[in-house]
Amino acid sequence: MSTESTETVPVLPHWIDGARRESASGRTAPVYNPATGEVQAHVALADEAEVAEAIASARRGFEVWSELSMAKRQTVIFKFRELLVAKKSELAEIITREHGKVLSDAMGEIARGQEVVELATGFPNLIKGGFSESVSTGIDVYTLKQPIGVAGIISPFNFPVMVPMWFFPIAIAAGNAVIVKPSEKDPSASIWLAELWQEAGLPDGVFTVLNGDKLAVDGLLTSPDVDSISFVGSTPIAQYIYETAAKHGKRVQALGGAKNHMLVLPDADLDLVADQAVNAGYGAAGERCMALSVVLAVEPVADELIEKITERIASLRVGNGAGGPAGEPDLGPLITAEHRAKVANYVDIAEADGGTIVVDGRGCRVEGHEDGFFFGPTLIDNLSTDSRAYTEEIFGPVLQVIRIQTFEEGVQLINSGRFGNGTAIFTNDGGAARRFQHEIQVGMIGINVPIPVPVAYHSFGGWKASLFGDAKAYGVQGFEFFTREKAITSRWLDPATHGGINLGFPQND
Ligand code: NAD
């Protein structure tokens, strides 16, 4: 909770019942511009009464929305997509101002979210039931898919638009109401999206934004009027969310952290590998759940690869993601000073554990932005796989090269880790790639593709400590998550044949 004065900067409200709702909780958190280090706003942190108000409004929204025809719902989703396309550069500026990522990357995140909106426009085809005629004499069976009710969506700071959009277009299309609890570090995009939905004609209460911290999250997890929870964030919180929501009888999907490895076989094109390792390791300053953290180099390629990566790092520019006289930099700042200290601490640990710091981003300073939370691209060699800097998620622009001798050693290392979000293999050997995809215990795999985020019609999600729950995000699994099925067995009586008592268990005849 903030102790700073909120007099000079705005306090960001909630969005409840189709309007901005100022908070009366008296609790706020600072929202920084990470490129300048300034507090540019405070965000309201909901109290119990505001949580209850948001949930009650969402319930009313659900009653209205779920009774509208699919045709009417579809019109609203199409309109939302049209408005998003027309105005997305405004949204990108909001992302960059609060998150720090470069503008083109903010546009990229919106584009990936937009894909899910586009998938959702075709929802009637994805929530169709089934029909079996004459399963028994005169009896038909059919299934309906109905919305589940009020869906809670709790999102992390690193994708303030794309991550909520993995869920809400599908949840809304399927007839649910949603309550988005954005990260308190970059909450403004959610309010902007709420206003866009209103312009698109969504009834009040169907899209709610509840700003807050653990108190708001716990309110959603425990309320009997919230039917599902979709969470994305760090693994310890994901596990807590999964256990608490399940204990309260909710459907839950909780996506956690990651440590993504790239396995490089000696036959790979090392220039391509170096380009992709730099893009996937340092893009968005490494604050992506699918960022590449570790390159497993099967010898004898490590020396040459490190040389190529180092050359490329030298040309990277760190700066204000909003751009400036010199144009857009390659990477912006980290989210907070606290997070920068955490990333630096991991590099200290790597050094203390015997790692060679080939390129050191700890001293990075950006002229004119001395108070920004910048951290330069960092490359580490010779790190022991026992080091915490290897086993834990760093979530910054830090890439490690681990030297190994065989393909099998690489597979074993990846499979022995606790995370299973994404991984990639770089090779020209189709047989090795095929074996990799079969043996690797990870949810999303790239073959000569470094950040294998599936398109909207294939679901997104990892294995092990990267996803708690049974359903991945979006795609067919998204529609399954946000609907529940009814099976109806129906007999329209034929007066000529009906009659008689039979106490036996119903069987086909
Ligand atoms: P975080 O876990 O700190 O916060 C995520 C959300 O949980 C926020 O809305 C926050 O307010 C809330 N929260 C935080 N502490 C809580 C608590 N004790 N009780 C209840 N709620 C709490 O994560 P973050 O730092 O915002 O995001 C970065 C993390 O998210 C990284 O670990 C990254 O790998 C992960 N992530 C994973 C994916 C994925 O698809 N698996 C995608 C994006 C980010």
XYZ file of C-alpha atoms and ligand atoms in Angstrom:
553
model
C 0.000 0.000 0.000
C 1.235 3.447 -0.891
C 2.362 5.933 1.686
C 3.016 8.703 -0.859
C 0.670 11.625 -1.302
C -1.948 11.090 -3.994
C -2.775 14.788 -4.264
C -0.768 15.600 -7.371
C -1.503 12.563 -9.514
C -4.830 10.953 -10.422
C -6.241 7.961 -8.577
C -7.328 5.345 -11.104
C -10.848 4.090 -10.392
C -12.686 0.795 -10.888
C -15.194 0.196 -13.694
C -18.461 -1.038 -12.237
C -21.964 -1.040 -13.724
C -20.831 0.587 -16.936
C -19.117 3.602 -15.318
C -15.910 4.702 -13.659
C -16.294 4.152 -9.939
C -14.076 6.205 -7.629
C -12.857 4.156 -4.711
C -13.685 5.009 -1.124
C -11.306 2.401 0.316
C -8.578 4.912 1.138
C -6.001 2.384 -0.084
C -3.900 2.942 -3.215
C -0.698 1.736 -4.917
C 1.669 3.840 -7.042
C 1.750 3.409 -10.818
C 5.147 4.353 -12.241
C 6.369 5.406 -15.616
C 9.269 2.907 -15.628
C 11.226 4.926 -18.195
C 11.386 8.001 -15.946
C 10.869 6.489 -12.515
C 8.059 8.971 -11.826
C 4.835 8.090 -10.050
C 2.295 9.081 -12.707
C -0.855 7.861 -10.938
C -2.084 5.852 -8.023
C -4.456 2.992 -8.441
C -7.351 2.309 -6.119
C -7.119 -0.901 -4.103
C -10.618 -2.212 -3.517
C -12.030 -2.917 -0.076
C -14.556 -5.656 0.731
C -17.558 -3.447 -0.048
C -16.210 -2.587 -3.503
C -15.470 -6.241 -4.256
C -19.057 -7.126 -3.288
C -20.407 -4.279 -5.420
C -18.395 -5.412 -8.449
C -19.582 -9.006 -8.098
C -23.228 -7.994 -7.638
C -23.056 -5.814 -10.743
C -21.458 -8.636 -12.751
C -24.245 -11.025 -11.664
C -26.849 -8.581 -12.934
C -24.875 -8.151 -16.163
C -24.785 -11.917 -16.595
C -28.573 -12.239 -16.202
C -29.096 -9.763 -19.059
C -26.289 -10.816 -21.397
C -26.778 -14.565 -21.186
C -30.397 -14.181 -22.293
C -29.535 -12.239 -25.446
C -29.566 -14.151 -28.718
C -26.274 -15.301 -30.185
C -26.858 -13.002 -33.143
C -27.092 -9.951 -30.868
C -24.037 -10.993 -28.870
C -22.099 -11.535 -32.072
C -22.891 -8.008 -33.282
C -21.326 -6.549 -30.131
C -18.163 -8.644 -30.463
C -17.715 -7.631 -34.103
C -18.143 -3.974 -33.137
C -15.588 -4.332 -30.339
C -13.098 -5.777 -32.823
C -13.741 -2.938 -35.280
C -13.194 -0.278 -32.588
C -10.070 -2.021 -31.319
C -8.544 -2.047 -34.795
C -9.348 1.636 -35.280
C -7.980 2.820 -31.941
C -5.239 0.408 -30.989
C -2.397 2.906 -31.214
C -3.992 4.768 -28.248
C -3.952 1.535 -26.302
C -0.328 0.841 -27.208
C 0.674 4.230 -25.787
C -1.051 3.396 -22.501
C 0.799 0.066 -22.323
C 4.172 1.672 -22.974
C 3.572 4.479 -20.498
C 2.867 2.102 -17.617
C 4.738 -1.075 -18.580
C 7.749 0.406 -20.343
C 7.939 -1.959 -23.351
C 8.682 -0.379 -26.730
C 5.663 0.828 -28.710
C 6.011 -1.690 -31.544
C 6.035 -4.481 -28.964
C 2.923 -3.014 -27.315
C 1.256 -3.096 -30.746
C 2.389 -6.719 -31.087
C 0.760 -7.654 -27.796
C -2.496 -6.035 -28.914
C -2.330 -7.903 -32.231
C -2.057 -11.231 -30.408
C -5.013 -10.303 -28.178
C -6.982 -9.199 -31.224
C -6.550 -12.705 -32.651
C -8.583 -14.051 -29.744
C -11.291 -11.440 -30.323
C -11.407 -12.604 -33.937
C -11.698 -16.219 -32.828
C -14.516 -15.187 -30.485
C -16.517 -13.598 -33.313
C -17.057 -17.134 -34.609
C -18.289 -18.402 -31.237
C -21.641 -19.863 -32.398
C -19.747 -22.575 -34.181
C -17.659 -23.303 -31.076
C -20.461 -23.569 -28.534
C -22.751 -25.722 -30.616
C -24.153 -28.756 -28.867
C -24.627 -32.216 -30.376
C -27.683 -34.250 -31.298
C -28.209 -38.010 -31.478
C -31.480 -39.126 -32.929
C -33.250 -42.344 -31.806
C -30.685 -43.520 -29.270
C -33.446 -45.806 -28.133
C -36.861 -46.277 -29.607
C -38.452 -42.819 -29.779
C -35.713 -41.240 -27.687
C -33.294 -38.482 -28.727
C -30.279 -37.168 -26.775
C -28.791 -33.735 -27.225
C -26.314 -31.496 -25.468
C -26.414 -27.755 -24.813
C -23.457 -25.577 -23.886
C -24.415 -22.768 -21.536
C -22.320 -20.008 -19.965
C -21.002 -20.642 -16.472
C -21.866 -17.232 -14.985
C -19.369 -14.706 -13.629
C -15.738 -15.259 -14.622
C -12.890 -13.735 -12.599
C -9.740 -12.863 -14.598
C -6.596 -11.964 -12.637
C -3.695 -10.809 -14.742
C 0.050 -10.073 -14.430
C 1.885 -6.856 -15.228
C 3.785 -8.073 -18.266
C 0.908 -8.230 -20.771
C -1.741 -5.796 -19.514
C -3.804 -6.260 -22.693
C -2.943 -9.592 -24.273
C -3.312 -11.750 -21.153
C -6.811 -10.537 -20.158
C -7.680 -10.891 -23.841
C -6.729 -14.568 -23.770
C -9.877 -14.989 -21.691
C -12.482 -12.232 -21.827
C -13.438 -12.286 -25.537
C -14.263 -15.984 -25.247
C -15.949 -15.714 -21.844
C -18.127 -12.823 -23.037
C -18.936 -14.408 -26.390
C -20.078 -17.546 -24.582
C -22.565 -15.477 -22.569
C -20.694 -14.863 -19.307
C -19.956 -11.657 -17.413
C -16.301 -11.013 -16.494
C -14.501 -9.220 -13.697
C -10.943 -8.288 -14.652
C -8.506 -7.702 -11.779
C -5.525 -6.135 -13.583
C -2.020 -5.935 -12.192
C -1.800 -2.919 -9.911
C 1.431 -1.970 -11.738
C -0.238 -1.157 -15.080
C -4.016 -1.002 -14.644
C -5.064 1.737 -17.119
C -5.424 -0.487 -20.202
C -8.305 -2.389 -18.591
C -10.365 0.757 -18.043
C -9.711 1.761 -21.657
C -10.968 -1.661 -22.777
C -14.067 -1.295 -20.576
C -14.899 1.973 -22.320
C -14.391 0.322 -25.697
C -16.836 -2.461 -24.780
C -19.377 0.135 -23.763
C -18.984 1.898 -27.097
C -19.466 -1.473 -28.797
C -22.835 -1.859 -27.062
C -22.040 -4.349 -24.293
C -24.656 -4.092 -21.525
C -23.544 -2.643 -18.176
C -22.100 -5.148 -15.733
C -20.821 -7.616 -18.341
C -17.264 -6.219 -18.268
C -16.128 -5.038 -14.837
C -12.694 -3.828 -13.784
C -11.875 -4.317 -10.132
C -8.573 -2.728 -9.182
C -6.834 -4.095 -6.160
C -4.399 -6.395 -4.464
C -4.683 -9.644 -2.504
C -7.858 -8.442 -0.790
C -9.674 -8.101 -4.139
C -8.264 -11.405 -5.398
C -9.321 -13.246 -2.251
C -12.784 -11.721 -2.557
C -13.130 -13.200 -6.047
C -11.676 -16.562 -5.011
C -14.070 -17.054 -2.126
C -17.335 -15.504 -3.360
C -20.079 -18.012 -4.168
C -21.201 -15.613 -6.916
C -17.996 -16.003 -8.937
C -18.040 -19.196 -10.988
C -14.569 -19.429 -12.502
C -11.079 -18.027 -12.082
C -8.548 -17.530 -14.864
C -5.206 -16.463 -13.424
C -1.846 -15.671 -14.985
C 1.183 -14.719 -12.878
C 4.043 -16.179 -10.881
C 4.059 -19.825 -9.837
C 3.647 -19.434 -6.043
C 0.583 -17.212 -6.525
C -0.773 -19.470 -9.300
C -0.621 -22.426 -6.939
C -2.357 -20.455 -4.179
C -5.061 -19.329 -6.616
C -5.607 -22.868 -7.862
C -5.915 -24.365 -4.401
C -8.107 -21.595 -2.951
C -10.456 -21.325 -5.929
C -10.848 -25.111 -6.137
C -11.578 -25.280 -2.419
C -14.388 -22.826 -3.013
C -15.873 -24.971 -5.748
C -14.779 -22.934 -8.737
C -13.548 -23.926 -12.131
C -9.943 -22.687 -12.245
C -7.041 -22.323 -14.645
C -3.899 -20.780 -13.131
C -0.904 -20.168 -15.380
C 2.429 -19.700 -13.613
C 6.057 -18.821 -14.285
C 8.599 -20.230 -16.700
C 12.228 -20.909 -17.509
C 12.370 -21.539 -21.232
C 15.268 -23.373 -22.864
C 16.479 -23.374 -26.441
C 18.322 -26.546 -27.444
C 20.871 -25.891 -30.188
C 22.212 -28.904 -32.086
C 25.592 -28.636 -33.826
C 23.994 -28.780 -37.291
C 21.901 -25.631 -36.685
C 22.490 -22.397 -38.578
C 24.300 -20.413 -35.854
C 23.524 -17.002 -37.333
C 19.819 -17.801 -37.260
C 20.191 -19.171 -33.724
C 22.018 -16.054 -32.505
C 19.387 -13.747 -34.049
C 16.548 -15.704 -32.486
C 18.241 -16.058 -29.096
C 18.721 -12.290 -28.938
C 15.133 -11.567 -30.060
C 13.571 -14.031 -27.652
C 15.956 -13.413 -24.771
C 15.990 -9.627 -24.703
C 12.685 -8.601 -26.354
C 10.392 -6.819 -23.862
C 13.483 -6.746 -21.587
C 12.920 -10.453 -20.929
C 9.594 -9.783 -19.200
C 7.712 -12.392 -21.205
C 6.550 -15.753 -19.908
C 7.752 -17.204 -23.214
C 11.072 -15.326 -23.137
C 14.102 -17.453 -23.684
C 16.291 -17.715 -20.590
C 18.682 -20.568 -21.348
C 20.527 -21.660 -24.479
C 21.638 -25.286 -24.247
C 24.488 -25.473 -26.726
C 25.519 -28.979 -27.811
C 29.297 -28.754 -28.266
C 31.317 -27.783 -30.196
C 29.136 -24.743 -30.965
C 29.110 -22.767 -27.664
C 32.165 -20.526 -28.261
C 31.053 -19.504 -31.735
C 27.486 -18.943 -30.606
C 28.520 -16.794 -27.641
C 30.644 -14.696 -29.973
C 27.715 -14.172 -32.345
C 25.281 -13.321 -29.537
C 27.781 -10.893 -28.009
C 28.228 -9.108 -31.353
C 24.475 -8.670 -31.662
C 24.064 -7.410 -28.092
C 26.541 -4.629 -28.879
C 24.077 -3.167 -31.367
C 21.049 -3.212 -29.030
C 19.770 0.131 -27.771
C 18.138 0.452 -24.359
C 15.841 3.444 -23.817
C 12.401 4.913 -23.314
C 9.935 2.559 -25.002
C 7.936 5.560 -26.218
C 10.886 6.463 -28.468
C 12.641 9.786 -28.832
C 14.762 11.758 -31.273
C 16.824 8.648 -32.055
C 13.705 6.568 -32.794
C 12.484 3.493 -30.973
C 15.040 1.618 -28.865
C 15.271 -2.185 -28.866
C 14.331 -2.642 -25.243
C 12.727 -0.502 -22.594
C 13.049 -0.504 -18.799
C 11.961 -3.126 -16.277
C 8.661 -2.627 -14.490
C 9.893 -1.279 -11.107
C 13.096 -0.412 -9.270
C 12.370 -3.367 -6.992
C 12.213 -5.760 -9.929
C 15.442 -4.332 -11.342
C 17.130 -5.029 -7.989
C 15.795 -8.594 -8.084
C 17.170 -9.196 -11.584
C 20.543 -7.709 -10.576
C 20.592 -9.968 -7.536
C 20.243 -13.036 -9.765
C 23.237 -11.887 -11.814
C 25.176 -11.444 -8.539
C 24.203 -15.002 -7.580
C 25.334 -16.327 -10.960
C 28.678 -14.599 -10.525
C 29.110 -15.889 -6.968
C 28.286 -19.403 -8.192
C 31.134 -19.311 -10.699
C 29.305 -18.104 -13.818
C 31.179 -15.922 -16.303
C 29.355 -12.639 -16.936
C 30.161 -12.209 -20.638
C 27.991 -9.123 -21.020
C 26.888 -7.276 -17.877
C 23.720 -5.155 -17.906
C 23.795 -4.220 -14.230
C 25.377 -0.810 -14.755
C 23.038 0.241 -17.565
C 22.172 3.971 -17.521
C 20.119 5.834 -20.116
C 21.040 9.439 -20.699
C 18.205 11.804 -19.830
C 16.400 8.992 -18.024
C 18.687 8.550 -15.033
C 15.805 7.551 -12.737
C 14.333 4.947 -15.132
C 14.405 1.256 -14.213
C 16.752 0.158 -16.998
C 18.759 -3.055 -17.116
C 21.012 -3.901 -20.017
C 21.130 -7.200 -21.929
C 23.208 -9.682 -19.941
C 24.887 -12.885 -21.102
C 26.190 -15.569 -18.742
C 28.425 -18.542 -19.551
C 29.734 -21.480 -17.507
C 26.939 -21.356 -14.933
C 26.333 -24.452 -12.837
C 22.847 -25.893 -13.219
C 22.717 -26.064 -9.417
C 22.794 -22.271 -9.168
C 19.540 -20.544 -8.193
C 20.219 -18.215 -11.117
C 19.663 -21.262 -13.338
C 16.836 -23.035 -11.504
C 14.654 -19.972 -10.783
C 12.811 -17.600 -13.093
C 14.631 -14.234 -13.428
C 12.179 -12.362 -15.694
C 14.698 -9.879 -17.051
C 17.065 -9.499 -20.036
C 19.411 -12.231 -18.854
C 20.414 -15.104 -21.112
C 22.475 -18.076 -19.947
C 24.447 -20.419 -22.179
C 24.883 -23.913 -20.771
C 27.411 -26.127 -22.547
C 26.315 -29.740 -23.001
C 27.630 -32.728 -24.925
C 24.545 -34.489 -26.291
C 20.921 -34.109 -27.379
C 19.927 -36.498 -24.560
C 21.621 -34.316 -21.954
C 19.585 -31.346 -23.196
C 16.282 -33.221 -23.039
C 17.132 -34.488 -19.549
C 17.948 -30.968 -18.297
C 14.737 -29.488 -19.681
C 12.601 -32.325 -18.338
C 14.143 -32.148 -14.879
C 13.162 -28.486 -14.400
C 10.059 -27.574 -12.420
C 8.554 -25.399 -15.163
C 7.167 -26.590 -18.501
C 5.940 -23.510 -20.316
C 7.817 -23.198 -23.620
C 10.931 -24.564 -25.273
C 12.568 -24.616 -28.698
C 14.959 -26.763 -30.670
C 17.172 -25.379 -33.413
C 18.416 -27.974 -35.886
C 18.225 -29.045 -39.516
C 17.680 -32.654 -38.482
C 13.977 -33.495 -38.802
C 14.399 -36.787 -36.965
C 15.949 -35.074 -33.933
C 13.205 -32.433 -33.925
C 10.538 -35.103 -34.061
C 12.128 -36.989 -31.163
C 12.352 -33.729 -29.214
C 8.661 -32.923 -29.639
C 7.758 -36.407 -28.464
C 10.029 -36.652 -25.429
C 9.982 -33.146 -24.048
C 7.712 -32.431 -21.059
C 6.714 -28.903 -21.975
C 3.384 -27.469 -23.124
C 4.512 -25.331 -26.098
C 7.370 -26.273 -28.409
C 9.117 -24.388 -31.188
C 11.027 -26.081 -33.975
C 13.364 -23.398 -35.310
C 10.860 -20.935 -33.774
C 12.000 -19.259 -30.552
C 8.757 -18.021 -28.915
C 6.182 -20.635 -29.835
C 3.012 -18.836 -28.656
C 0.212 -20.741 -30.397
C -2.272 -18.878 -32.594
C -5.733 -18.235 -31.144
C -7.328 -21.445 -32.437
C -4.702 -23.629 -30.719
C -4.728 -23.295 -26.938
C -1.951 -21.661 -24.860
C -0.550 -23.226 -21.713
C 2.383 -24.990 -20.153
C 2.875 -28.128 -18.117
C 4.004 -28.728 -14.527
C 4.508 -25.568 -12.403
C 3.596 -23.398 -15.419
C -0.106 -24.339 -15.346
C -2.311 -25.501 -12.484
C -5.676 -26.772 -13.689
C -7.063 -28.745 -16.583
C -7.793 -26.149 -19.239
C -5.347 -24.049 -21.216
C -6.156 -20.515 -22.351
C -8.140 -19.754 -25.526
C -8.734 -22.064 -28.516
C -11.235 -24.883 -28.127
C -10.164 -25.388 -24.503
C -11.103 -21.760 -23.789
C -14.652 -22.353 -24.996
C -14.851 -25.562 -22.948
C -13.692 -23.671 -19.862
C -16.265 -20.897 -20.179
C -19.263 -23.126 -20.902
C -20.896 -26.062 -19.190
C -22.766 -28.800 -20.841
C -26.219 -30.196 -20.282
C -27.226 -33.556 -21.749
C -30.921 -33.899 -22.440
C -32.659 -37.210 -23.033
C -36.013 -36.579 -24.625
C -39.020 -38.672 -25.546
C -42.080 -37.205 -27.119
C -44.761 -39.668 -26.268
C -46.461 -41.581 -28.982
C -49.892 -42.376 -27.499
C -50.054 -45.557 -29.525
C -46.996 -47.156 -27.910
C -46.669 -45.451 -24.506
C -47.569 -47.140 -21.267
C -46.597 -49.710 -18.634
C -44.521 -49.660 -15.479
C -40.830 -50.668 -15.504
C -38.668 -50.189 -12.383
C -35.453 -51.278 -14.120
C -32.503 -48.970 -14.907
C -33.076 -47.207 -18.251
C -31.424 -49.128 -21.099
C -31.406 -48.806 -24.818
C -33.839 -50.966 -26.650
P 2.324 -11.902 -9.751
O 2.094 -13.333 -9.438
O 3.098 -11.083 -8.788
O 0.906 -11.140 -9.901
C -0.104 -11.627 -10.758
C -1.455 -11.167 -10.224
O -1.660 -11.730 -8.926
C -1.572 -9.654 -10.061
O -2.844 -9.243 -10.500
C -1.395 -9.441 -8.564
O -2.118 -8.335 -8.082
C -1.943 -10.728 -7.976
N -1.291 -11.107 -6.711
C -0.003 -10.870 -6.359
N 0.259 -11.377 -5.136
C -0.889 -11.955 -4.714
C -1.252 -12.654 -3.524
N -0.381 -12.868 -2.543
N -2.516 -13.116 -3.417
C -3.401 -12.914 -4.401
N -3.116 -12.258 -5.543
C -1.876 -11.781 -5.710
O 2.960 -11.842 -11.208
P 3.548 -10.578 -11.979
O 4.846 -10.190 -11.358
O 2.513 -9.544 -12.170
O 3.829 -11.225 -13.415
C 5.006 -11.902 -13.763
C 4.841 -13.399 -13.625
O 3.762 -13.844 -14.440
C 6.061 -14.173 -14.104
O 6.291 -15.222 -13.201
C 5.638 -14.715 -15.461
O 6.302 -15.893 -15.871
C 4.189 -14.974 -15.218
N 3.462 -15.053 -16.463
C 3.100 -16.282 -16.895
C 2.424 -16.412 -18.106
C 2.016 -17.761 -18.608
O 1.369 -17.804 -19.617
N 2.349 -18.847 -17.966
C 2.132 -15.273 -18.862
C 2.511 -14.018 -18.377
C 3.188 -13.921 -17.172
